[in-house]
Coordinates of C-alpha atoms and ligand atoms in Angstrom, one line a residue:
M18 CA 108.0 140.1 55.3
S19 CA 111.6 141.1 55.2
Q20 CA 114.2 138.9 53.6
S21 CA 116.2 138.7 56.8
R22 CA 113.3 137.1 58.6
A23 CA 112.8 134.6 55.9
T24 CA 116.4 133.5 55.9
A25 CA 117.3 133.9 59.5
S26 CA 119.0 130.7 60.7
P27 CA 118.3 129.0 64.0
A28 CA 119.7 130.8 67.0
S29 CA 119.5 128.1 69.6
S30 CA 118.5 124.4 69.8
A31 CA 120.6 123.0 67.0
N32 CA 119.4 121.6 63.6
D33 CA 116.4 119.6 64.6
F34 CA 113.8 118.4 62.2
I35 CA 111.4 121.2 63.1
N36 CA 113.9 123.8 62.1
D37 CA 114.5 122.0 58.9
I38 CA 110.8 122.1 58.0
I39 CA 110.5 125.8 58.9
S40 CA 113.7 126.6 57.0
A41 CA 112.4 124.7 53.9
D42 CA 109.1 126.6 54.1
N43 CA 110.9 129.9 54.3
A44 CA 113.1 129.0 51.4
Q45 CA 110.0 128.3 49.3
G46 CA 108.3 131.4 50.5
T47 CA 105.4 129.5 52.1
Y48 CA 103.6 131.7 54.6
A49 CA 105.6 134.6 53.1
G50 CA 108.4 133.9 55.5
R51 CA 106.1 134.4 58.5
V52 CA 106.7 132.0 61.5
Q53 CA 104.0 131.9 64.1
T54 CA 103.6 129.1 66.7
R55 CA 101.6 128.8 69.9
F56 CA 101.6 126.8 73.1
P57 CA 98.0 125.5 73.5
P58 CA 97.3 124.1 77.0
E59 CA 93.9 123.0 78.2
P60 CA 93.4 124.8 81.5
N61 CA 92.5 121.6 83.4
G62 CA 95.6 121.3 85.5
R63 CA 98.9 122.8 86.2
L64 CA 101.8 122.6 83.8
H65 CA 104.4 119.9 84.2
I66 CA 107.9 119.3 83.0
G67 CA 106.5 117.8 79.7
H68 CA 104.8 121.1 79.0
A69 CA 108.1 122.9 79.7
K70 CA 109.5 120.8 76.8
A71 CA 106.6 121.9 74.5
I72 CA 106.9 125.5 75.6
T73 CA 110.6 125.5 74.9
V74 CA 110.1 124.0 71.5
D75 CA 107.2 126.3 70.6
F76 CA 108.9 129.5 71.7
D77 CA 112.4 128.6 70.4
S78 CA 111.1 127.6 67.0
A79 CA 109.4 131.0 66.5
Q80 CA 112.3 132.9 68.0
N81 CA 114.8 131.2 65.8
Y82 CA 113.1 132.8 62.8
D83 CA 112.2 136.1 64.4
G84 CA 108.7 134.8 64.5
I85 CA 106.1 135.0 67.3
C86 CA 104.7 132.5 69.7
N87 CA 101.4 133.0 71.5
L88 CA 99.8 131.3 74.5
R89 CA 96.4 129.9 73.6
F90 CA 94.1 128.2 76.0
D91 CA 92.2 125.4 74.3
D92 CA 89.4 125.9 76.7
T93 CA 86.6 124.0 75.0
N94 CA 85.6 121.7 77.9
P95 CA 83.4 123.5 80.5
E96 CA 83.5 120.7 83.1
T97 CA 87.2 120.4 83.9
E98 CA 88.5 123.9 83.3
E99 CA 89.1 126.6 85.9
T100 CA 90.3 130.2 86.0
E101 CA 92.8 129.2 88.6
F102 CA 94.6 127.0 86.1
V103 CA 94.5 129.7 83.5
D104 CA 96.3 132.1 85.9
S105 CA 98.8 129.4 87.0
I106 CA 99.7 128.5 83.4
I107 CA 100.4 132.2 82.6
T108 CA 102.6 132.4 85.7
D109 CA 104.5 129.2 84.9
V110 CA 105.2 130.1 81.2
R111 CA 106.6 133.5 82.3
W112 CA 108.6 131.9 85.1
L113 CA 110.3 129.7 82.5
G114 CA 111.4 133.0 80.9
F115 CA 109.0 133.1 77.9
E116 CA 106.7 136.0 77.1
P117 CA 103.8 135.1 74.8
A118 CA 103.3 137.7 72.1
D119 CA 99.6 137.4 72.9
I120 CA 97.3 135.4 75.1
F121 CA 94.3 133.9 73.3
Y122 CA 91.4 131.7 74.2
A123 CA 89.7 129.2 72.0
S124 CA 86.5 130.1 73.8
D125 CA 86.7 133.5 72.1
Y126 CA 86.2 131.7 68.8
F127 CA 83.0 129.9 69.8
E128 CA 80.8 132.0 67.6
Q129 CA 83.2 131.7 64.6
L130 CA 83.5 127.9 65.2
Y131 CA 79.7 127.7 65.3
Q132 CA 79.3 129.7 62.1
W133 CA 81.8 127.4 60.4
A134 CA 79.9 124.4 61.6
E135 CA 76.8 125.8 59.9
Y136 CA 78.9 126.4 56.8
L137 CA 79.9 122.8 56.9
I138 CA 76.3 121.7 57.2
G139 CA 75.5 124.0 54.3
K140 CA 78.0 122.1 52.2
G141 CA 76.3 118.8 53.1
L142 CA 79.4 117.8 55.2
A143 CA 78.0 117.7 58.7
Y144 CA 74.8 116.2 60.2
V145 CA 73.0 116.1 63.5
D146 CA 73.0 112.6 64.9
E147 CA 70.3 111.6 67.5
Q148 CA 72.0 108.4 68.7
D149 CA 73.6 108.2 72.1
S150 CA 77.3 108.2 72.5
E151 CA 77.6 104.5 73.2
T152 CA 75.8 103.6 69.9
I153 CA 78.0 106.1 68.0
S154 CA 81.2 104.7 69.3
A155 CA 80.1 101.1 68.8
Q156 CA 79.3 102.0 65.1
R157 CA 82.7 103.4 64.6
G158 CA 84.1 99.9 63.9
G159 CA 87.8 99.4 64.2
Y160 CA 90.9 98.5 62.3
G161 CA 89.9 96.2 59.5
K162 CA 86.3 96.4 60.8
P163 CA 84.1 98.8 58.8
G164 CA 81.9 101.4 60.5
I165 CA 78.2 101.5 60.4
E166 CA 76.5 104.6 59.0
S167 CA 74.1 106.4 61.3
P168 CA 70.4 106.4 60.3
F169 CA 70.6 110.2 60.6
R170 CA 73.6 110.5 58.2
N171 CA 71.6 111.4 55.2
R172 CA 69.3 114.0 56.6
G173 CA 68.8 117.0 54.4
I174 CA 70.7 120.2 54.8
E175 CA 67.7 122.2 56.0
E176 CA 66.8 119.7 58.6
N177 CA 70.3 119.5 59.9
L178 CA 70.5 123.3 60.1
D179 CA 67.3 123.4 62.0
Q180 CA 68.4 120.7 64.4
F181 CA 71.8 122.3 65.0
R182 CA 70.2 125.8 65.7
R183 CA 67.8 124.2 68.1
M184 CA 70.8 122.4 69.8
R185 CA 72.3 125.8 70.3
A186 CA 69.0 127.3 71.5
G187 CA 68.9 124.7 74.3
E188 CA 65.9 122.8 73.1
F189 CA 67.5 119.4 73.6
A190 CA 68.7 117.5 76.6
D191 CA 72.5 117.0 77.2
G192 CA 73.8 114.0 75.2
S193 CA 70.6 113.7 73.1
R194 CA 72.2 115.0 69.9
V195 CA 75.7 115.6 68.4
L196 CA 76.9 117.3 65.3
R197 CA 79.1 115.0 63.2
A198 CA 81.3 115.6 60.2
K199 CA 80.2 113.5 57.2
I200 CA 83.4 112.1 56.0
D201 CA 83.8 108.3 55.5
M202 CA 82.6 105.5 57.9
N203 CA 85.0 103.1 56.3
H204 CA 88.1 105.3 56.4
E205 CA 91.2 103.5 57.5
N206 CA 91.9 106.3 59.9
M207 CA 89.3 106.1 62.7
Q208 CA 89.5 109.8 63.3
L209 CA 87.8 110.3 59.9
R210 CA 84.9 108.1 60.6
D211 CA 82.4 110.9 61.0
P212 CA 83.9 112.4 64.1
V213 CA 81.8 114.4 66.6
L214 CA 82.2 118.2 66.3
Y215 CA 79.6 119.4 68.8
R216 CA 78.1 118.1 72.0
I217 CA 75.3 119.4 74.2
R218 CA 76.6 120.0 77.6
R219 CA 75.1 122.3 80.2
G220 CA 78.3 123.0 82.0
H221 CA 79.3 126.4 83.4
H222 CA 82.3 127.6 81.3
H223 CA 84.9 129.6 83.1
R224 CA 84.8 132.4 80.5
T225 CA 81.6 132.1 78.5
H226 CA 79.7 131.3 81.6
D227 CA 76.2 130.1 80.5
A228 CA 76.1 131.6 77.0
W229 CA 76.5 128.2 75.4
V230 CA 74.9 124.8 75.9
I231 CA 76.8 123.2 73.0
Y232 CA 80.6 122.9 73.0
P233 CA 82.9 122.2 70.1
T234 CA 85.1 119.1 70.5
Y235 CA 88.9 119.6 70.7
D236 CA 89.1 118.2 67.2
W237 CA 86.8 120.8 65.8
A238 CA 88.3 123.7 67.8
H239 CA 92.0 123.1 67.7
G240 CA 93.0 123.3 64.1
Q241 CA 90.5 126.1 63.4
S242 CA 91.7 128.1 66.4
D243 CA 95.2 127.9 64.9
A244 CA 93.9 129.0 61.5
I245 CA 92.0 132.0 63.0
E246 CA 95.2 133.2 64.7
G247 CA 97.4 132.8 61.6
V248 CA 99.6 130.1 63.1
T249 CA 102.0 128.8 60.5
H250 CA 103.6 125.9 62.2
S251 CA 101.3 124.0 64.6
L252 CA 103.7 122.1 66.9
C253 CA 102.3 119.3 69.0
T254 CA 103.1 115.9 70.4
L255 CA 103.0 112.6 68.5
E256 CA 99.6 111.4 69.7
F257 CA 98.1 114.1 67.5
A258 CA 99.6 112.7 64.4
S259 CA 96.5 110.5 63.6
H260 CA 94.3 113.6 64.1
R261 CA 96.3 115.6 61.5
P262 CA 94.3 114.3 58.5
L263 CA 91.1 115.3 60.3
Y264 CA 92.4 118.8 61.0
D265 CA 93.5 119.1 57.4
W266 CA 90.1 117.9 56.2
C267 CA 88.3 120.5 58.4
L268 CA 90.5 123.3 57.3
E269 CA 90.2 122.4 53.6
Q270 CA 86.4 122.9 53.8
L271 CA 86.5 126.3 55.3
P272 CA 87.0 129.9 54.0
L273 CA 90.1 130.5 56.1
P274 CA 91.6 134.0 56.7
F275 CA 95.1 132.7 56.4
E276 CA 97.0 129.9 54.7
K277 CA 96.4 126.5 56.3
P278 CA 98.7 125.9 59.3
K279 CA 101.1 123.0 59.1
Q280 CA 101.1 120.5 62.0
I281 CA 104.4 119.0 63.0
E282 CA 104.5 116.4 65.7
F283 CA 107.4 115.7 68.1
A284 CA 108.0 113.2 70.9
R285 CA 106.6 113.8 74.4
L286 CA 109.0 114.2 77.3
E287 CA 108.7 111.5 79.9
L288 CA 111.0 111.2 82.9
T289 CA 112.0 108.2 84.9
H290 CA 110.5 107.8 88.4
T291 CA 107.6 110.2 87.7
V292 CA 104.5 110.6 85.6
T293 CA 103.8 113.5 83.2
S294 CA 100.1 113.3 82.6
K295 CA 97.7 115.8 84.1
R296 CA 95.2 113.1 84.8
R297 CA 97.6 111.1 86.8
L298 CA 99.0 114.1 88.6
A299 CA 95.4 115.2 89.4
K300 CA 94.9 111.8 91.0
L301 CA 97.9 112.4 93.3
V302 CA 96.4 115.7 94.4
D303 CA 92.7 114.7 94.6
N304 CA 93.5 111.5 96.6
G305 CA 95.5 113.6 99.1
I306 CA 98.6 111.5 98.3
L307 CA 100.6 114.7 97.9
D308 CA 100.1 118.2 99.3
G309 CA 98.8 119.8 96.1
W310 CA 99.9 120.7 92.6
D311 CA 102.9 122.5 94.0
D312 CA 104.1 119.7 96.3
P313 CA 107.9 119.7 95.8
R314 CA 107.6 116.0 94.8
M315 CA 105.4 116.9 91.8
P316 CA 106.9 117.2 88.4
T317 CA 104.8 120.3 87.9
L318 CA 106.5 123.6 87.3
A319 CA 105.0 124.8 90.5
G320 CA 106.4 121.8 92.4
L321 CA 109.8 122.0 90.8
R322 CA 109.9 125.8 91.6
K323 CA 109.1 125.2 95.2
R324 CA 111.7 122.4 95.3
G325 CA 114.3 125.0 94.1
Y326 CA 114.8 124.0 90.5
P327 CA 115.9 127.1 88.6
A328 CA 113.8 127.9 85.5
S329 CA 117.1 128.2 83.6
A330 CA 118.0 124.6 84.3
I331 CA 114.7 123.3 83.2
V332 CA 114.9 125.2 79.9
A333 CA 118.5 124.2 79.4
F334 CA 117.6 120.5 80.0
C335 CA 114.7 120.8 77.5
R336 CA 117.0 122.3 74.9
G337 CA 119.8 119.9 75.7
I338 CA 117.8 116.7 75.1
G339 CA 116.7 117.9 71.7
V340 CA 113.6 117.3 69.7
S341 CA 112.8 113.8 68.4
K342 CA 110.2 111.9 66.5
T343 CA 110.3 108.8 68.7
N344 CA 109.0 108.6 72.3
S345 CA 111.5 107.8 75.0
R346 CA 112.0 108.4 78.7
Q347 CA 114.7 110.7 79.9
A348 CA 116.6 109.9 83.1
I349 CA 115.5 112.2 86.0
E350 CA 119.2 112.2 87.0
E351 CA 120.0 114.1 83.8
L352 CA 117.5 116.9 84.7
E353 CA 119.0 117.0 88.2
S354 CA 122.5 117.4 86.7
Y355 CA 121.3 120.6 84.9
V356 CA 119.8 121.8 88.2
R357 CA 123.1 121.2 90.1
R358 CA 125.1 122.9 87.4
D359 CA 123.1 126.1 87.6
L360 CA 122.8 126.1 91.4
N361 CA 126.5 125.6 91.8
K362 CA 127.1 128.9 90.2
V363 CA 124.5 130.9 92.2
A364 CA 123.8 129.2 95.5
Q365 CA 125.3 130.6 98.7
R366 CA 127.1 128.1 100.8
R367 CA 125.9 127.7 104.4
M368 CA 126.5 125.2 107.1
A369 CA 123.6 123.2 108.6
V370 CA 123.4 120.0 110.6
L371 CA 120.4 117.8 109.9
R372 CA 120.8 115.2 112.6
P373 CA 122.8 116.9 115.3
I374 CA 125.0 115.5 117.9
K375 CA 126.9 117.7 120.4
L376 CA 130.6 118.2 120.0
T377 CA 132.4 119.9 122.9
L378 CA 136.0 121.1 122.8
T379 CA 137.4 120.4 126.3
N380 CA 140.4 122.7 125.8
W381 CA 138.5 125.6 124.5
P382 CA 139.0 128.8 126.6
E383 CA 135.9 129.4 128.6
G384 CA 133.8 132.2 127.2
Q385 CA 135.9 132.7 124.1
V386 CA 134.2 133.5 120.8
E387 CA 136.0 133.6 117.4
Y388 CA 134.7 134.5 114.0
F389 CA 135.7 132.9 110.8
E390 CA 135.3 134.6 107.5
L391 CA 133.9 132.0 105.1
M392 CA 133.3 132.4 101.4
N393 CA 129.7 132.6 100.3
N394 CA 130.4 130.9 97.1
P395 CA 133.9 129.7 96.0
E396 CA 132.6 129.5 92.4
N397 CA 131.8 133.2 92.5
P398 CA 134.2 135.3 94.6
D399 CA 132.0 138.4 94.0
D400 CA 129.5 136.9 96.4
G401 CA 131.9 137.9 99.2
T402 CA 132.2 136.3 102.6
R403 CA 130.2 136.0 105.8
K404 CA 131.3 135.8 109.4
V405 CA 130.6 132.6 111.3
A406 CA 130.9 132.4 115.0
F407 CA 132.9 129.6 116.6
T408 CA 133.1 128.5 120.3
G409 CA 133.9 125.2 122.0
E410 CA 130.2 124.2 122.0
L411 CA 129.3 122.8 118.6
F412 CA 127.0 120.4 116.8
I413 CA 128.1 118.0 114.1
E414 CA 126.2 115.6 111.9
S415 CA 125.6 112.4 114.0
E416 CA 126.6 110.4 110.8
D417 CA 130.0 112.1 110.9
F418 CA 130.9 110.3 114.2
A419 CA 131.2 106.6 114.6
E420 CA 131.8 104.9 118.0
V421 CA 133.1 101.9 116.2
P422 CA 134.2 103.1 112.8
P423 CA 133.4 100.7 110.0
P424 CA 136.1 100.0 107.3
K425 CA 136.8 103.1 105.2
F426 CA 135.1 105.4 107.6
F427 CA 137.5 108.4 107.8
R428 CA 135.4 110.8 109.7
L429 CA 135.4 111.4 113.4
S430 CA 135.9 108.6 115.9
L431 CA 137.7 108.2 119.2
G432 CA 141.4 109.1 118.8
R433 CA 140.8 110.3 115.2
E434 CA 141.6 113.9 114.0
V435 CA 139.5 115.6 111.4
R436 CA 139.1 119.2 110.2
L437 CA 136.1 121.3 111.1
R438 CA 135.4 123.1 107.8
G439 CA 137.2 126.5 107.9
A440 CA 137.9 126.3 111.6
Y441 CA 140.2 123.9 113.4
F442 CA 141.6 120.4 113.5
V443 CA 139.9 118.4 116.3
T444 CA 140.5 115.0 117.9
A445 CA 137.8 113.1 119.6
T446 CA 138.7 112.0 123.1
D447 CA 135.6 110.8 124.9
L448 CA 131.9 110.1 124.7
V449 CA 128.8 111.0 126.8
T450 CA 126.0 108.4 126.5
D451 CA 122.4 108.5 127.7
D452 CA 120.7 105.8 129.8
Q453 CA 120.1 103.6 126.7
G454 CA 123.8 103.9 125.8
N455 CA 123.2 106.2 122.8
V456 CA 126.0 108.7 122.2
V457 CA 124.7 112.1 122.9
E458 CA 127.9 114.1 123.0
V459 CA 131.4 113.8 121.7
L460 CA 134.2 115.4 123.7
A461 CA 137.3 116.5 121.7
T462 CA 140.3 118.7 121.8
Y463 CA 141.2 121.3 119.2
D464 CA 144.7 122.3 118.0
P465 CA 144.9 126.1 118.3
A466 CA 147.7 126.1 115.7
S467 CA 145.3 124.8 113.0
K468 CA 143.2 128.0 112.9
G469 CA 141.3 128.4 109.7
G470 CA 141.4 124.7 109.3
N471 CA 145.0 124.8 108.0
S472 CA 147.5 122.1 109.0
P473 CA 150.2 123.7 111.3
D474 CA 153.0 121.2 110.5
G475 CA 152.0 119.5 107.3
R476 CA 150.2 116.7 109.0
K477 CA 147.1 115.5 107.1
V478 CA 143.6 114.7 108.2
K479 CA 141.5 112.3 106.1
S480 CA 138.3 114.3 106.2
T481 CA 136.6 117.7 106.7
I482 CA 133.2 117.8 108.3
H483 CA 130.7 120.6 108.7
W484 CA 129.6 122.0 112.0
V485 CA 127.3 124.5 113.7
C486 CA 128.1 126.6 116.8
R487 CA 125.6 125.8 119.5
P488 CA 125.1 129.3 121.1
Y489 CA 124.6 130.9 117.6
A490 CA 122.6 128.2 115.9
V491 CA 119.2 128.7 114.4
P492 CA 116.7 125.9 114.4
V493 CA 115.4 124.9 110.9
N494 CA 112.9 122.4 109.5
V495 CA 114.0 120.4 106.5
A496 CA 112.2 118.2 104.0
L497 CA 114.3 115.6 102.3
Y498 CA 112.9 114.0 99.1
D499 CA 113.4 110.7 97.4
R500 CA 111.9 109.5 94.1
L501 CA 108.1 109.8 94.0
F502 CA 107.9 106.4 92.4
T503 CA 110.3 103.6 93.1
T504 CA 110.4 102.2 89.5
T505 CA 111.9 104.0 86.5
V506 CA 108.7 103.5 84.6
P507 CA 105.9 103.9 87.2
G508 CA 103.1 101.4 86.6
D509 CA 105.2 99.3 84.1
A510 CA 104.3 96.0 85.8
T511 CA 100.6 96.6 86.6
G512 CA 99.5 99.5 84.5
E513 CA 98.8 101.5 87.6
P514 CA 101.6 104.0 88.5
L515 CA 100.2 104.3 92.1
D516 CA 101.3 100.7 92.7
D517 CA 104.8 101.9 92.5
L518 CA 104.4 104.9 94.7
N519 CA 107.4 105.4 97.0
P520 CA 106.0 105.5 100.6
D521 CA 109.2 107.2 101.8
S522 CA 109.3 110.0 99.2
R523 CA 109.5 112.6 101.9
E524 CA 111.3 112.7 105.2
L525 CA 110.6 115.7 107.5
L526 CA 113.4 116.6 109.9
N527 CA 112.6 119.1 112.7
V528 CA 115.7 119.0 114.9
C529 CA 118.1 120.6 112.3
L530 CA 120.3 123.5 113.2
A531 CA 122.1 126.0 111.0
E532 CA 124.5 128.9 111.2
A533 CA 122.9 132.2 111.9
A534 CA 123.3 133.5 108.3
L535 CA 120.6 131.1 107.2
A536 CA 118.0 133.2 108.9
E537 CA 118.6 135.8 106.2
T538 CA 117.7 133.5 103.3
E539 CA 115.0 135.0 101.1
P540 CA 111.7 133.0 100.5
G541 CA 112.3 130.7 97.5
E542 CA 116.1 131.3 97.6
V543 CA 118.3 128.2 97.1
V544 CA 121.4 127.7 99.2
Q545 CA 123.9 124.9 99.4
F546 CA 124.2 123.3 102.8
E547 CA 127.8 122.2 102.7
R548 CA 128.2 118.5 102.0
L549 CA 124.4 117.9 102.1
G550 CA 123.0 119.4 98.9
Y551 CA 121.0 122.3 97.7
F552 CA 118.0 123.5 99.7
A553 CA 115.3 125.9 98.8
A554 CA 113.7 128.2 101.4
D555 CA 110.0 127.6 101.5
P556 CA 108.1 130.5 99.9
Q557 CA 105.9 130.9 103.0
Q558 CA 107.2 129.2 106.1
E559 CA 110.3 130.8 107.5
L560 CA 113.3 128.6 108.2
F561 CA 111.8 125.6 106.4
F562 CA 114.0 124.2 103.6
H563 CA 113.2 121.7 100.8
R564 CA 116.1 119.7 99.6
T565 CA 116.4 120.4 95.8
V566 CA 119.0 117.8 95.0
G567 CA 122.0 116.2 96.7
L568 CA 125.5 117.1 95.6
R569 CA 126.6 113.9 94.0
D570 CA 126.2 113.8 90.2
E571 CA 124.4 110.6 89.7
W572 CA 124.0 111.3 86.0
A573 CA 127.7 111.2 85.4
A574 CA 127.8 107.7 87.1
I575 CA 124.9 106.5 85.0
Q576 CA 126.6 107.6 81.8
K577 CA 129.8 105.9 82.8
R578 CA 127.9 102.7 83.4
Q579 CA 126.2 103.0 80.0
R580 CA 129.5 103.4 78.2
Ligands
LIG15 P1 98.4 115.6 79.7 O1 98.5 114.3 78.9 O2 99.4 115.8 80.8 O3 97.0 115.8 80.2 P2 97.9 117.2 77.6 O4 98.5 116.9 76.3 O5 96.5 116.8 77.7 O6 98.8 116.7 78.7 P3 97.6 120.0 77.1 O7 97.2 121.0 78.0 O8 96.6 119.6 76.0 O9 98.0 118.7 77.9 O10 99.0 120.2 76.5 C1 99.4 121.4 75.9 C2 100.5 121.2 75.0 O11 101.6 120.6 75.7 C3 100.1 120.2 73.9 O12 100.6 120.7 72.6 C4 100.8 118.9 74.2 O13 101.2 118.3 73.0 C5 102.0 119.4 75.0 N1 102.5 118.4 76.0 C6 101.7 117.8 76.9 N2 102.4 116.9 77.6 C7 103.7 116.9 77.0 C8 104.8 116.1 77.3 N3 104.9 115.2 78.2 N4 105.9 116.4 76.5 C9 105.9 117.3 75.6 N5 104.8 118.1 75.3 C10 103.7 117.9 76.0
LIG16 MG1 95.5 117.0 75.9

């Protein structure tokens, strides 16, 4: 390894403790200055925002030292894993902007793992237990409660080998035998009380199909897979800390091709108002509560992508919050502020009215059409302008008109003058109501001298509202989203997050109208509807928009309150 690699200093995510450990290893020449990490998902669901955190940490830690990071599927469980999840995980990792050096599968190591299991048996360190799983777990004991040794624990090596080979050959029924490590039934760490290494399970595996009837446990496969690949720093979340002594024990018994990987644990990412557990997310999908893994309310990468979250914002958030050793929950508003910041730079501005009410200019010359040249993005003049048609027949947001204006309401009301964004000053003069007395149309006059929305004589208006021109409007469908769970910590009170599900997490609007330019939005593109927020064009359905986030930075307000 070159010296420059060994001493390279971290490029991005500051001086966190993981970098400190890697730097120290490099300084001491451990792993000959090599840095290799991996992101190891189990393909039993789609990736969520928590995984984005792990992915960012795994890839950044390698990249900071010119090392490599692989994607490895820990696909040891035939029952829950699917090729569909493998494909979506690859897509999602790449979408975040990370390219794995290689894509590996723990299932490719099944033969090696099996051989190593025989090797362990040969050393007298593993045995076949014929007790059922309930008995085995009951015998495990607990903290301060010693375990009970299995009556099969002291079988001879030859008998164990014979039993294990017959397990592989399919001679025994599912669940009738397991292979266990022979460590210590009184160990203070439960993980080391003769853990199960192999189970008999006639499941159809998505890659090895029906080649195996025995499958390694995650504990037996994970550390050894790292070792087979030459992983140097095995980064994972805190819940695996208690497994580390077991992984180390296994690795210490085996003739490894590389130096033993070093496991480093960091805190999981949790977000307020949502859940980041595949099991819980799967429940939302399987129970039909949401529309699927990519429902825009899901904290999955597929959901966030459909919702319009830029990958850049997700990664910047993961880097921004840093890596820690204690679990905590991040405010979802903070993630949203990253999203807003990125979208502000790139999203084209458009006008759309979600709940329209007619606005008719009574002094507008019959048949006249004008075009206003509006900036696509004031944050980025290079994005140019677009022409927006204007006539005396308009729609405005019904919320922007009040028949009886409440205190501090400065938008349109009878006798009040406001600016129509980029067009004219208008003053409401009269109302049209339906049979029930609902306002269905507002009549107004415009001041021709205020063209472009500029005050002709220095007089001021207290508000600017958005509008859409009726003859040129395109109908759009819009989905507005609220928090998926009403509480900051879903399930905090009852233990069941579903108890806190927000029944109004989605509102579908199908009477919205937008300026003509909206029809040219690309699938998946995010635009800003002036005054309403950022909206992502649905990848399939034309003229259907998902609200990504509103415009107001709630995170700034939360921080202010905390100070
Ligand atoms: P879940 O609890 O959602 O099922 P998991 O840990 O079982 O997640 P894996 O596919 O095993 O999911 O995870 C792959 C990697 O992602 C692991 O290294 C795991 O530590 C990490 N990871 C999972 N959830 C989070 C999270 N919320 N924050 C950070 N890292 C996570
Ligand atoms: Mg897991």
